[in-house]
Coordinates of C-alpha atoms in Angstrom, one line a residue:
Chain A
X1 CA 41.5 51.4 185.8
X2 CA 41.2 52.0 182.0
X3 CA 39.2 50.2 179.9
X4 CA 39.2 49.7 176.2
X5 CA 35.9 48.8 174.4
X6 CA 36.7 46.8 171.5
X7 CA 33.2 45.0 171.2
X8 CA 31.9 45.2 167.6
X9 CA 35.3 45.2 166.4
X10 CA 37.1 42.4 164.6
X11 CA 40.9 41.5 164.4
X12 CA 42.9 43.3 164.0
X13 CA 41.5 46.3 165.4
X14 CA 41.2 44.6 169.3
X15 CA 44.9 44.1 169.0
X16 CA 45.6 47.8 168.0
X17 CA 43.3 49.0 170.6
X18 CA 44.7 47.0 173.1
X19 CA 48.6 47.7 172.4
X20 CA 48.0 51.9 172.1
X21 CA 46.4 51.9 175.5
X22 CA 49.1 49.1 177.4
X23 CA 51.7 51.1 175.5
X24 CA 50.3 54.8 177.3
X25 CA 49.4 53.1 180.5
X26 CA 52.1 52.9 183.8
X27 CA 53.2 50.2 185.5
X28 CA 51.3 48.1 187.5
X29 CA 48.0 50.3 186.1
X30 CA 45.0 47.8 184.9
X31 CA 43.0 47.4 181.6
X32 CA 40.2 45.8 181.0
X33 CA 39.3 44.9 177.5
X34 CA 35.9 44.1 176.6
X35 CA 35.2 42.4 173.1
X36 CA 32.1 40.3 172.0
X37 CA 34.0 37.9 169.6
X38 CA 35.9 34.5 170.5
X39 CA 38.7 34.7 167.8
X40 CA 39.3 38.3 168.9
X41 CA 39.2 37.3 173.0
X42 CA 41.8 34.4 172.3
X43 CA 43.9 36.8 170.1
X44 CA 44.4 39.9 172.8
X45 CA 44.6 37.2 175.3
X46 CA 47.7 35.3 173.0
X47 CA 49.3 38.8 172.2
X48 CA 49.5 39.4 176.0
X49 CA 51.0 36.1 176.9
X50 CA 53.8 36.9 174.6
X51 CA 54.5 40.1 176.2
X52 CA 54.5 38.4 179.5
X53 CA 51.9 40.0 181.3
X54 CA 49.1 37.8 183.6
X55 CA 45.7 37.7 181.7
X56 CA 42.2 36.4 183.3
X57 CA 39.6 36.3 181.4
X58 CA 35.7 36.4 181.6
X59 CA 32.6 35.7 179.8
X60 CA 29.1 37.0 180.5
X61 CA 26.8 36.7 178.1
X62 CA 28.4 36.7 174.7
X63 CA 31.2 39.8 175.9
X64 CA 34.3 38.9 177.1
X65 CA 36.0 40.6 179.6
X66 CA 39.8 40.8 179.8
X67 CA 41.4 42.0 183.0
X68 CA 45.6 42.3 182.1
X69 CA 48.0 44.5 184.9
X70 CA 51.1 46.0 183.1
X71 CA 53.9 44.5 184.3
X72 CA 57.7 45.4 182.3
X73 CA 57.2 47.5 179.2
X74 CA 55.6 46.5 175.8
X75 CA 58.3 44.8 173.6
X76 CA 59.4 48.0 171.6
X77 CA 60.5 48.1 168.0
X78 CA 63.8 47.1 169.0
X79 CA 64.5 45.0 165.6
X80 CA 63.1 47.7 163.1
X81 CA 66.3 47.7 161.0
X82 CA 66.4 44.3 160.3
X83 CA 63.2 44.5 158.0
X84 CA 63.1 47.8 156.9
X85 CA 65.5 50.1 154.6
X86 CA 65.9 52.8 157.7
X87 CA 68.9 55.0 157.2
X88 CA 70.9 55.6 160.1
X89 CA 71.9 59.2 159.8
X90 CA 75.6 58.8 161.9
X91 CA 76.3 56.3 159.3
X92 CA 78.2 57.3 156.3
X93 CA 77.7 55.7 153.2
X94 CA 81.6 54.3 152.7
X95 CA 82.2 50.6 153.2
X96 CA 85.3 48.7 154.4
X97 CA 86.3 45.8 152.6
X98 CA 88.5 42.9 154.6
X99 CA 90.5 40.9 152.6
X100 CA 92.9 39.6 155.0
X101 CA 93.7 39.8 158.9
X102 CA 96.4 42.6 159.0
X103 CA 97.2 45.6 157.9
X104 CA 99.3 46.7 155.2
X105 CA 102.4 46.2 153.7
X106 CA 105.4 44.9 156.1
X107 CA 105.9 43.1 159.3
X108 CA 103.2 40.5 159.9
X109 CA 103.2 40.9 163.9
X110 CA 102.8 45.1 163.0
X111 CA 100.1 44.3 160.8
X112 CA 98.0 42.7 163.1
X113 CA 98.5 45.3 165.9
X114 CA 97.7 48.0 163.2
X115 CA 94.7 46.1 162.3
X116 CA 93.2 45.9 165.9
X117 CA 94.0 49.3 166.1
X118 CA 92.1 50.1 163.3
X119 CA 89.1 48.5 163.8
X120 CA 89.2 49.0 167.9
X121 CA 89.1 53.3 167.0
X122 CA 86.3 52.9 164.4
X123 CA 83.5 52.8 166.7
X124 CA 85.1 56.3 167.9
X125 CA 84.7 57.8 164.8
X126 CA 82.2 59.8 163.8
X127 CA 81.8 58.7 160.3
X128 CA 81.1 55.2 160.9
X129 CA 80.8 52.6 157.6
X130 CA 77.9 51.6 156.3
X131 CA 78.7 48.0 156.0
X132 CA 81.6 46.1 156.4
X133 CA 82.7 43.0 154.1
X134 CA 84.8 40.3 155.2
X135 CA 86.4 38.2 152.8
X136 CA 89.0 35.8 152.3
X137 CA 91.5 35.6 155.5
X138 CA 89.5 38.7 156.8
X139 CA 87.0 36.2 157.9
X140 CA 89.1 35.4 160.8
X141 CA 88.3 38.5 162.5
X142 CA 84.6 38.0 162.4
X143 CA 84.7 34.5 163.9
X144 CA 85.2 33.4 167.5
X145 CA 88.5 34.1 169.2
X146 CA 89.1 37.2 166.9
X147 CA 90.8 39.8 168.0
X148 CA 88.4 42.7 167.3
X149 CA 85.1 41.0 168.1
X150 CA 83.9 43.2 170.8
X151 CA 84.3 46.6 168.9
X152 CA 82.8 44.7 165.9
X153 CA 79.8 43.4 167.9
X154 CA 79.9 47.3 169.1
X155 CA 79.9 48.9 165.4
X156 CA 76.8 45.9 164.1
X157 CA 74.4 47.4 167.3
X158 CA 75.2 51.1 166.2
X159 CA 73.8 49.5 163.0
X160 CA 76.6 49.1 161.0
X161 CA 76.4 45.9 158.6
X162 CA 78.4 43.2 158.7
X163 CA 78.5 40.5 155.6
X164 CA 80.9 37.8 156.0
X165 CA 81.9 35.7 152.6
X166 CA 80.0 32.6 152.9
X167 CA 82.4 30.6 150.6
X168 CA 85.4 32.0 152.4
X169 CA 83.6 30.2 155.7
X170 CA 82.9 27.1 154.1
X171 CA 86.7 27.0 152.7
X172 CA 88.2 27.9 156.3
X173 CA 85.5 25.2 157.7
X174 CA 84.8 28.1 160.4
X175 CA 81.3 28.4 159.2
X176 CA 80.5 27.7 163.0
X177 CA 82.3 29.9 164.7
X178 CA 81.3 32.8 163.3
X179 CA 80.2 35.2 165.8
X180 CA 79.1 38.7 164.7
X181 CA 77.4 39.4 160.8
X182 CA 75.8 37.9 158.6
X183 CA 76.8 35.2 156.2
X184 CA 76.7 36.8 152.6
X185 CA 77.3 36.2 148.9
X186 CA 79.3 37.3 145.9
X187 CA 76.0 38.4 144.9
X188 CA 75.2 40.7 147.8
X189 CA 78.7 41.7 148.2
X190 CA 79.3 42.9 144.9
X191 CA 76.0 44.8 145.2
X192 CA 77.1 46.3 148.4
X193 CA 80.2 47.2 146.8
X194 CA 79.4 48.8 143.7
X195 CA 76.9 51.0 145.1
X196 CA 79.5 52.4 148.1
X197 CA 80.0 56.0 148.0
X198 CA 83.5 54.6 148.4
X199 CA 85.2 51.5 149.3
X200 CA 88.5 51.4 152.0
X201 CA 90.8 48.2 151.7
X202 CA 92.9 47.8 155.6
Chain B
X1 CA 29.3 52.5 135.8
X2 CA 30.9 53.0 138.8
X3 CA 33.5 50.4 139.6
X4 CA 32.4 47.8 142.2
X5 CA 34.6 47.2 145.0
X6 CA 34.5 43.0 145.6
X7 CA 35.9 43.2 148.8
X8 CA 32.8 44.5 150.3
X9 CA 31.5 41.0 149.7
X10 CA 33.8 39.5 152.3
X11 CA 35.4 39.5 155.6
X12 CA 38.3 37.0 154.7
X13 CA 39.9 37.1 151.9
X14 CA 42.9 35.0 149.9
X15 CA 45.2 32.5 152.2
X16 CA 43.9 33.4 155.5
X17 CA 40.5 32.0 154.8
X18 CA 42.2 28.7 154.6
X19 CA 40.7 25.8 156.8
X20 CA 43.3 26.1 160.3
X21 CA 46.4 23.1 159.5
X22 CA 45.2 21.5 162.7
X23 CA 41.7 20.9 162.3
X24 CA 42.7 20.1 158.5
X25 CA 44.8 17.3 159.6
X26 CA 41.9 16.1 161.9
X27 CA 39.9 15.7 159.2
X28 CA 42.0 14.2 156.8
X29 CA 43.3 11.7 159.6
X30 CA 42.1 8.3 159.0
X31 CA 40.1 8.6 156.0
X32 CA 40.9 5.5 154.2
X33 CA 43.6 6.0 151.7
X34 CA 43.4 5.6 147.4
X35 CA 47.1 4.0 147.5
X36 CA 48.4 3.2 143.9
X37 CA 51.9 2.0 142.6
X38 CA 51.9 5.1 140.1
X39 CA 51.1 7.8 143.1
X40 CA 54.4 9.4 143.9
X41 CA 53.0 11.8 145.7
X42 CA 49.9 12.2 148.5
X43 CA 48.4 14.2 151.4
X44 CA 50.4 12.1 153.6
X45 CA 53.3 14.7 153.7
X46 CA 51.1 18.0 153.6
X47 CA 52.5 18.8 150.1
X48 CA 51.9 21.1 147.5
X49 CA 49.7 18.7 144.6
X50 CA 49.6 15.2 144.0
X51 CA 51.9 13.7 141.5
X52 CA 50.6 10.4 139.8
X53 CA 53.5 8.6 137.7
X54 CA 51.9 8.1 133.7
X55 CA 54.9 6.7 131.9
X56 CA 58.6 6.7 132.9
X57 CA 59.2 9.8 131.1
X58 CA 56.1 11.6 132.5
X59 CA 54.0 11.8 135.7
X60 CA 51.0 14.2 136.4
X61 CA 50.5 17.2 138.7
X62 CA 47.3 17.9 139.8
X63 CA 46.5 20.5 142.5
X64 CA 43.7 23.0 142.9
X65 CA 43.4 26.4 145.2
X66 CA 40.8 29.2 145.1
X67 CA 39.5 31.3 147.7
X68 CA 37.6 34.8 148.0
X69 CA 38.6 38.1 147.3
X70 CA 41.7 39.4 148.7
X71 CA 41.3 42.8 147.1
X72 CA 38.7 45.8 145.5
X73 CA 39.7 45.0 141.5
X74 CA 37.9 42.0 139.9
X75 CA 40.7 41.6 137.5
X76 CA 42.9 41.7 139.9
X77 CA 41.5 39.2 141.7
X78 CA 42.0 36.7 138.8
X79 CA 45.1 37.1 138.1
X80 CA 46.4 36.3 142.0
X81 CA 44.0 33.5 142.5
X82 CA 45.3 32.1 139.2
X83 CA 48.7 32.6 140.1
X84 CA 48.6 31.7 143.3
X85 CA 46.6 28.5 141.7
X86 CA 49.6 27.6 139.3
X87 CA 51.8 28.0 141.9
X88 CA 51.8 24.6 143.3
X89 CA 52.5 23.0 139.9
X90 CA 56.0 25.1 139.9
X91 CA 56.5 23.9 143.9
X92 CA 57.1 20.7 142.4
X93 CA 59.2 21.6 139.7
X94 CA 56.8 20.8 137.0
X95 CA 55.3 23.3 134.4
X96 CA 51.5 24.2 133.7
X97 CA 49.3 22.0 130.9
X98 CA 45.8 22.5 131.2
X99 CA 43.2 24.6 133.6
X100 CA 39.8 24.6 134.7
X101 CA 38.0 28.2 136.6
X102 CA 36.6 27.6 139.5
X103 CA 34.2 30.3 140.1
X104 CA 31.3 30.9 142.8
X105 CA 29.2 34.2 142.1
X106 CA 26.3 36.0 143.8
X107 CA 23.3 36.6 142.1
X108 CA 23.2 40.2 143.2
X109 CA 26.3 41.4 141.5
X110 CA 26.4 42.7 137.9
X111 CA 28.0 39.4 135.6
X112 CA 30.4 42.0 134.4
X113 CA 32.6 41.3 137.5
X114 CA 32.9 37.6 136.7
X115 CA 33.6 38.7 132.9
X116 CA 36.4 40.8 134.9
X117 CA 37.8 37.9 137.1
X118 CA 37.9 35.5 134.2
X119 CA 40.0 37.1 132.4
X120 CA 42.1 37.9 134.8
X121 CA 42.8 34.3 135.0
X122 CA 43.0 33.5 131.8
X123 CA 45.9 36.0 131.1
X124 CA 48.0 34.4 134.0
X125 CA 47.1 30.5 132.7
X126 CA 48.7 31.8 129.3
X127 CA 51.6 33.4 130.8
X128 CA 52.1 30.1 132.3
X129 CA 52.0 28.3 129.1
X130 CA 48.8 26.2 129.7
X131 CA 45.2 26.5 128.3
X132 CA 42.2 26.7 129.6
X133 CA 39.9 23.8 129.2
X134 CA 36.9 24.8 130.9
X135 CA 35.5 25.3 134.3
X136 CA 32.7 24.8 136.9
X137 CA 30.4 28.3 138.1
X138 CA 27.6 28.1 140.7
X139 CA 25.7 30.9 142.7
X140 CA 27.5 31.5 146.3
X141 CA 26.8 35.0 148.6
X142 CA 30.4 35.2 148.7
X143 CA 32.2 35.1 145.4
X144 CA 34.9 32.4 145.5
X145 CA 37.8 32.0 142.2
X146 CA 40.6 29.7 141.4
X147 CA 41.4 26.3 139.5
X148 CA 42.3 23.3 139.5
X149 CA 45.7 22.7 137.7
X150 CA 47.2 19.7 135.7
X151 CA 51.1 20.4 135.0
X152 CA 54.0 17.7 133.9
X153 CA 57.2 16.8 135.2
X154 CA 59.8 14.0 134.9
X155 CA 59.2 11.4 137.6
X156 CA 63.0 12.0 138.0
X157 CA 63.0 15.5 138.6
X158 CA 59.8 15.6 141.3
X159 CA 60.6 18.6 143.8
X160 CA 59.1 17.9 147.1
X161 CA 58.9 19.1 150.7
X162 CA 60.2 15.7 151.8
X163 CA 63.7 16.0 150.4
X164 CA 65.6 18.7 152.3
X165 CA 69.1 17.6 153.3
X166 CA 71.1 18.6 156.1
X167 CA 73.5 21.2 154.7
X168 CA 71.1 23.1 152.2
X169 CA 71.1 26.4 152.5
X170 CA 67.2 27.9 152.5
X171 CA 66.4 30.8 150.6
X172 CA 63.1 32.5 149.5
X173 CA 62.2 34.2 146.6
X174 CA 59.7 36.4 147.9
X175 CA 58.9 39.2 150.7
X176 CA 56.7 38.1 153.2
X177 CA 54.1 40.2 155.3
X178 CA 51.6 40.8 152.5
X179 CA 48.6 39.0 155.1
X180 CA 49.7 42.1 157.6
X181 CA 49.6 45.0 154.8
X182 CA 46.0 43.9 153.8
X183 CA 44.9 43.9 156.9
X184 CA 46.7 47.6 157.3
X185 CA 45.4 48.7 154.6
X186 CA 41.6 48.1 155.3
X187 CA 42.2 49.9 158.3
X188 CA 43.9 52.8 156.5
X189 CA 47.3 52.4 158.0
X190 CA 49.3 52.1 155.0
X191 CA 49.1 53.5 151.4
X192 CA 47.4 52.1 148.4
X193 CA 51.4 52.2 146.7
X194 CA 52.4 49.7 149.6
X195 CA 49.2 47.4 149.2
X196 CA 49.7 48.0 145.3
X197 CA 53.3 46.8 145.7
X198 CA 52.0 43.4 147.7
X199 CA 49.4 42.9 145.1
X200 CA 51.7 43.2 142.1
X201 CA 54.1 40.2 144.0
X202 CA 51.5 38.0 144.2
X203 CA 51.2 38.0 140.3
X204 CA 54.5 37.0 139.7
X205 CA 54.2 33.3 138.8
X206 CA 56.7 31.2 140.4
X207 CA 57.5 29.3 136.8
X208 CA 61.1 30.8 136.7
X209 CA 62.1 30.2 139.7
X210 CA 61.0 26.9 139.3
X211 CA 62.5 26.4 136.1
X212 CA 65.8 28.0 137.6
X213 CA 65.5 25.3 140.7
X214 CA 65.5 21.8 138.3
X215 CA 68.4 24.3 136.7
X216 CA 70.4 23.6 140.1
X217 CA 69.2 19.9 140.2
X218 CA 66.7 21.3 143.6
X219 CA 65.1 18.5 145.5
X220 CA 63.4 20.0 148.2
X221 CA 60.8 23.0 148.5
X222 CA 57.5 24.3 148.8
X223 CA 55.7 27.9 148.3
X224 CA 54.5 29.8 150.9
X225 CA 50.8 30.6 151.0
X226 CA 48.5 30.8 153.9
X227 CA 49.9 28.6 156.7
X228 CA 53.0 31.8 156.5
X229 CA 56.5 31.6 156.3
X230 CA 56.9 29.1 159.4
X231 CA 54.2 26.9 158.7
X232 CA 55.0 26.0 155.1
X233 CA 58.4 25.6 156.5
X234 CA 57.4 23.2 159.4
X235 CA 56.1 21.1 156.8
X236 CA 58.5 20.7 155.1
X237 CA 60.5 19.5 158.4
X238 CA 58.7 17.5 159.4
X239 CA 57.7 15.6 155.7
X240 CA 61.8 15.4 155.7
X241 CA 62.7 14.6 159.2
X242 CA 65.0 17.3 159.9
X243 CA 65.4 20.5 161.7
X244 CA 64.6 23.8 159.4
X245 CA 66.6 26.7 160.6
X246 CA 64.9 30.2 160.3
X247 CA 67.1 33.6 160.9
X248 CA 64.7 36.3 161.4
X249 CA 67.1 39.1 161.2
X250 CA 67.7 38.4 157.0
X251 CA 63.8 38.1 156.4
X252 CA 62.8 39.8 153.3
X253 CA 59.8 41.9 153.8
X254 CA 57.6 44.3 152.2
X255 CA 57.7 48.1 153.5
X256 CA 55.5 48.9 156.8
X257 CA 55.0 45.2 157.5
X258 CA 57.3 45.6 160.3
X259 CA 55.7 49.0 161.6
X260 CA 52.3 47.8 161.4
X261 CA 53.0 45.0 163.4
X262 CA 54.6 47.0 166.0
X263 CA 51.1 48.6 166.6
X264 CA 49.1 45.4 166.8
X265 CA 47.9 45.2 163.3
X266 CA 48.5 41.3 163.2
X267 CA 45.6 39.5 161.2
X268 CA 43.8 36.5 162.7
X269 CA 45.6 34.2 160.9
X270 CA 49.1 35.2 162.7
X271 CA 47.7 33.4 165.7
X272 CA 45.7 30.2 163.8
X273 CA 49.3 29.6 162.4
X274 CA 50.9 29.8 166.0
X275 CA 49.0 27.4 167.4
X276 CA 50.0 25.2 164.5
X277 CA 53.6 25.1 164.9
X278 CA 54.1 26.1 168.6
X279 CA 54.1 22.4 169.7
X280 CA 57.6 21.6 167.3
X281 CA 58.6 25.3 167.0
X282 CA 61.6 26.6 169.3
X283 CA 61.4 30.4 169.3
X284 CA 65.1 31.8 170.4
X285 CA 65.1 35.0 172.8
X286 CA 66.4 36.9 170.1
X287 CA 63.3 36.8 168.2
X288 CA 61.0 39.5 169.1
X289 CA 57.6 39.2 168.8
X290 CA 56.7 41.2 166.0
X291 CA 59.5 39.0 163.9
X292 CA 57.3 36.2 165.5
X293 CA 54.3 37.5 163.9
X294 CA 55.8 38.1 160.6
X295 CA 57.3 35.1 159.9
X296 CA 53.3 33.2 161.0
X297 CA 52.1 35.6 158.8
X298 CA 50.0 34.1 155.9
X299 CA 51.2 34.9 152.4
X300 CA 48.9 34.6 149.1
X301 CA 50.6 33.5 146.3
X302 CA 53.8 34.2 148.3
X303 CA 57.2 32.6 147.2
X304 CA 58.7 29.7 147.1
X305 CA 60.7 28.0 149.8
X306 CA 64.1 26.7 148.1
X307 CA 66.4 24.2 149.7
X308 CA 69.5 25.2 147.6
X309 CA 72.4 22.2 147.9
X310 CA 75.2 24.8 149.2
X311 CA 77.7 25.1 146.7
X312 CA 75.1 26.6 144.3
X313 CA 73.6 29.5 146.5
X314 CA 75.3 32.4 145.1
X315 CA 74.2 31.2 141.5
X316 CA 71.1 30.5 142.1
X317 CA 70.5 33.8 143.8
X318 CA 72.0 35.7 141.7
X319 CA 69.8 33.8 139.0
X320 CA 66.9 34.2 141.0
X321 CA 67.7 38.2 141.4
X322 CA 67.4 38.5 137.6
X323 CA 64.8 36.8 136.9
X324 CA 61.9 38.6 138.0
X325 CA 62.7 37.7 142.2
X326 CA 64.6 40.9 143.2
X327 CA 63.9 40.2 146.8
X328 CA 65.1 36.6 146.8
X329 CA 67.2 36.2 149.8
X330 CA 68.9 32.9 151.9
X331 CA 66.8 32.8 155.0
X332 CA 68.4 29.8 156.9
X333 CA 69.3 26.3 156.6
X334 CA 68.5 22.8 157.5
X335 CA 70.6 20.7 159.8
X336 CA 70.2 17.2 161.1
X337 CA 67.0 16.8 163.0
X338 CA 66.7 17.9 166.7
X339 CA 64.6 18.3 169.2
X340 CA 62.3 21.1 167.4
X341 CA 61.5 20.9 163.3
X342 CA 61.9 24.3 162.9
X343 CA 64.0 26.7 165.0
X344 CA 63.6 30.5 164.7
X345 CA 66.1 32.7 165.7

């Protein structure tokens, strides 16, 4: 059993403490944690809750003693890119533009097979965009019975962003069925934009 | 003379040593009211001052906040306590008229300090607009700075946390995450340029985006100080009756927040504020739980909380972008009221 002595310490240093060791530890292993503070005790205990591991707790004296067996893995830092500016090295720093639900010039049922093909190969590619923008009619490939969902869905988790027009939603009343993206602004897409290395139009 | 570091003095410091919402409530529960025709508005809704109505052109706000140091520089110190101070005046639309200091010292430390905090204070009252017409000083262990506030506003134009509509879009106007750098940063787990940057924020007054809110004919919001991110916005749910949607995934935040939460650098006051809204909070499975902890998180000074009608949102936040609020970003929205106030995910 391993044991972490966090007495004398106050939050957050318990919570550190406690995370390295869970985080180094195998399943099924136990820890013991042993603080002498209430606020910290009720703190450890709440962080382990969340991760869903079985706590028990004891008190002798004025030091608490918490007994917690690892059970599943400590939540990792799945989300990271949704709060922090991390660049994705197999992302290229083009972004593709959707202004409409085809592709090209012609005949409108080619245009639409073109288009699935297009956006179907992209998580293929090496390059992949940086971000994709979805505007006027192109919105109807980010909501839900598009064609293309599944290699869009694909192309946001390789972390490729997706900003769908917010007005263009409203205007279509399909504001609820979007389903992959984000809904964005003129604002955010004319940043987004203008500081593309370059910028494709389907 | 070697520069003295005033957060030695505490354990503590800004929002987070604020009284837990809970037992605050208890308190305040059943203490006989002061009801008056001319009181627009109270404690009853948890909001950000008190608004009393003088003529039909003018009501008064009044609203006071000061707490002990959050950081090393006395001056420093001023100037965030001030600003975070003013900040409830521009919550409610109105702008700054008059100030008083609030100040608690120690004996023990040289008066210099106090010179230091002062004006620290005074420079951010002035940048408001307003004057300082005084103030109160007594001898504390732990020094203790703020003010107490009067601004104005048209009884027409009060901005509450009572008034969000179904439909508004919500968007904030600052990062959030200072609460977790601090407490990084005393531990040595993130740089003085990332505590710097957090400290700098918590300067910037809130008076333009205020002004830029009666701009859009705003209604409903509040600024985000130590209750975090979904505290202030339960409030404002519940003071409304409706639901506040919260999307994690858009959060502005400052740099290393995120990674110093993943290694269990959450401050105390991450949990006070989870106990607080866990009863009418519905966290989806998609929120992890260090975007759990981030948005609990207790904010100094933070930003405010807008509920934007939604044909104006890209205005406003473009307006809001150039106006000192770089990081101003559309967080959620509120919908009619369901089960939970507030929803994150």
């Amino acid at each position: 059993m391993k044991t972490v002595d966090a007495r004398g310490k106050l939050c957050p240093v318990p919570l550190i403490m406690t995370k390295k060791a869970l985080t180094e530890m195998s399943e099924n292993e136990t820890l013991e944690v042993l603080l002498d503070n209430d606020t910290s005790a009720k703190n450890v205990t709440r962080m382990l809750e969340e991760f869903r591991m079985s706590v028990s707790l004891t008190k002798n004296g004025n030091i608490f003693k918490l007994t917690v067996t690892k059970t599943g893995e400590v939540p990792e830092n799945s989300h990271a890119e949704d709060f922090c500016e991390i660049e994705n090295q197999e992302i290229s720093n083009y972004v593709i533009a959707f202004q409409r639900n085809t592709l090209g010039e012609g005949n409108a049922d080619l245009g639409i097979i073109l288009l699935k093909a297009f956006v179907n190969t992209l998580p293929e590619v090496n390059a992949k965009p940086r971000k994709m923008v979805f505007l006027n009619a192109g919105i109807f490939l980010a909501i839900n019975d598009s064609p293309v969902l599944e290699a869009l869905k694909t192309l946001e988790n390789m972390g490729t962003e997706i900003l769908v027009c917010g007005t263009c939603l409203d205007f279509y009343e399909k504001k609820n069925e979007l389903a992959v993206g984000k809904v964005s602004n003129m604002y955010d897409i004319l940043e987004v934009l203008a500081t593309a290395g370059s910028v494709l139009y389907p | 003379m070697k520069s003295f570091d005033l957060l030695s003095t505490v354990v503590d410091g800004g929002c987070s040593c604020k009284l837990p919402a809970q037992e605050l409530a208890e308190v305040l529960a059943n203490l006989p009211g002061t009801p008056h025709e001319n009181l627009l508005v109270n404690t009853d809704h948890h909001d950000d001052a008190g608004v009393y109505k003088l003529t039909e052109e003018m009501a008064l706000i009044q609203t006071t906040d000061f707490f002990s140091p959050l950081c090393s520089d006395p001056y420093e110190f001023g100037q965030i306590a001030a600003a975070n101070a003013l900040s409830d005046v521009y919550a409610m639309g109105g702008e700054v008229l008059t100030a008083l200091n609030l100040a608690a010292f120690p004996a023990k430390i040289p008066l210099t300090i106090l010179k230091e905090i002062l004006r620290g204070g005074i420079e951010k009252v002035k940048e408001a607009g307003g004057i300082i017409m005084g103030g109160h000083t007594i001898v504390d262990d732990v020094p203790k700075f703020g003010l107490a506030v009067t601004g104005t506003v048209h009884p027409a134009k009060i901005i509450t946390n009572a008034a969000a509509k179904p439909g508004n879009v919500l968007i904030l106007t600052k990062p959030i995450g200072a609460g977790i750098i601090m407490a990084g940063h005393r531990l040595n787990e993130t740089s003085d340029e990332n505590l710097q940057t957090v400290l700098d924020t918590m300067k910037i007054l809130n008076r333009r985006g205020s002004q830029i809110m009666q701009q859009y004919g705003v209604k409903a919001a509040t600024d985000v100080t130590g209750f975090g991110l979904a505290g202030h916005a339960l409030k404002m749910a519940l003071a409304s009756q409706v639901t506040l949607k919260i999307s994690p995934a858009n959060l502005p935040c400052f740099d290393t927040a995120y990674a110093l939460v993943e290694t269990g650098c959450i401050p105390g006051a991450c949990f006070r504020n989870l106990d607080f809204v866990e009863p009418h909070c519905r966290f989806e499975p998609t929120t992890s739980f260090n975007q759990k902890m981030l948005v609990l998180d207790a904010q100094t000074s933070g930003g405010l909380l807008i509920c934007c009608p939604s044909s104006s949102v890209d205005a406003m936040l473009l307006d809001l972008k150039k106006s000192g609020y770089p990081f101003s970003a559309v967080i959620g929205e509120v919908v009619e009221k369901e089960e939970k106030a507030l929803v994150v995910g």
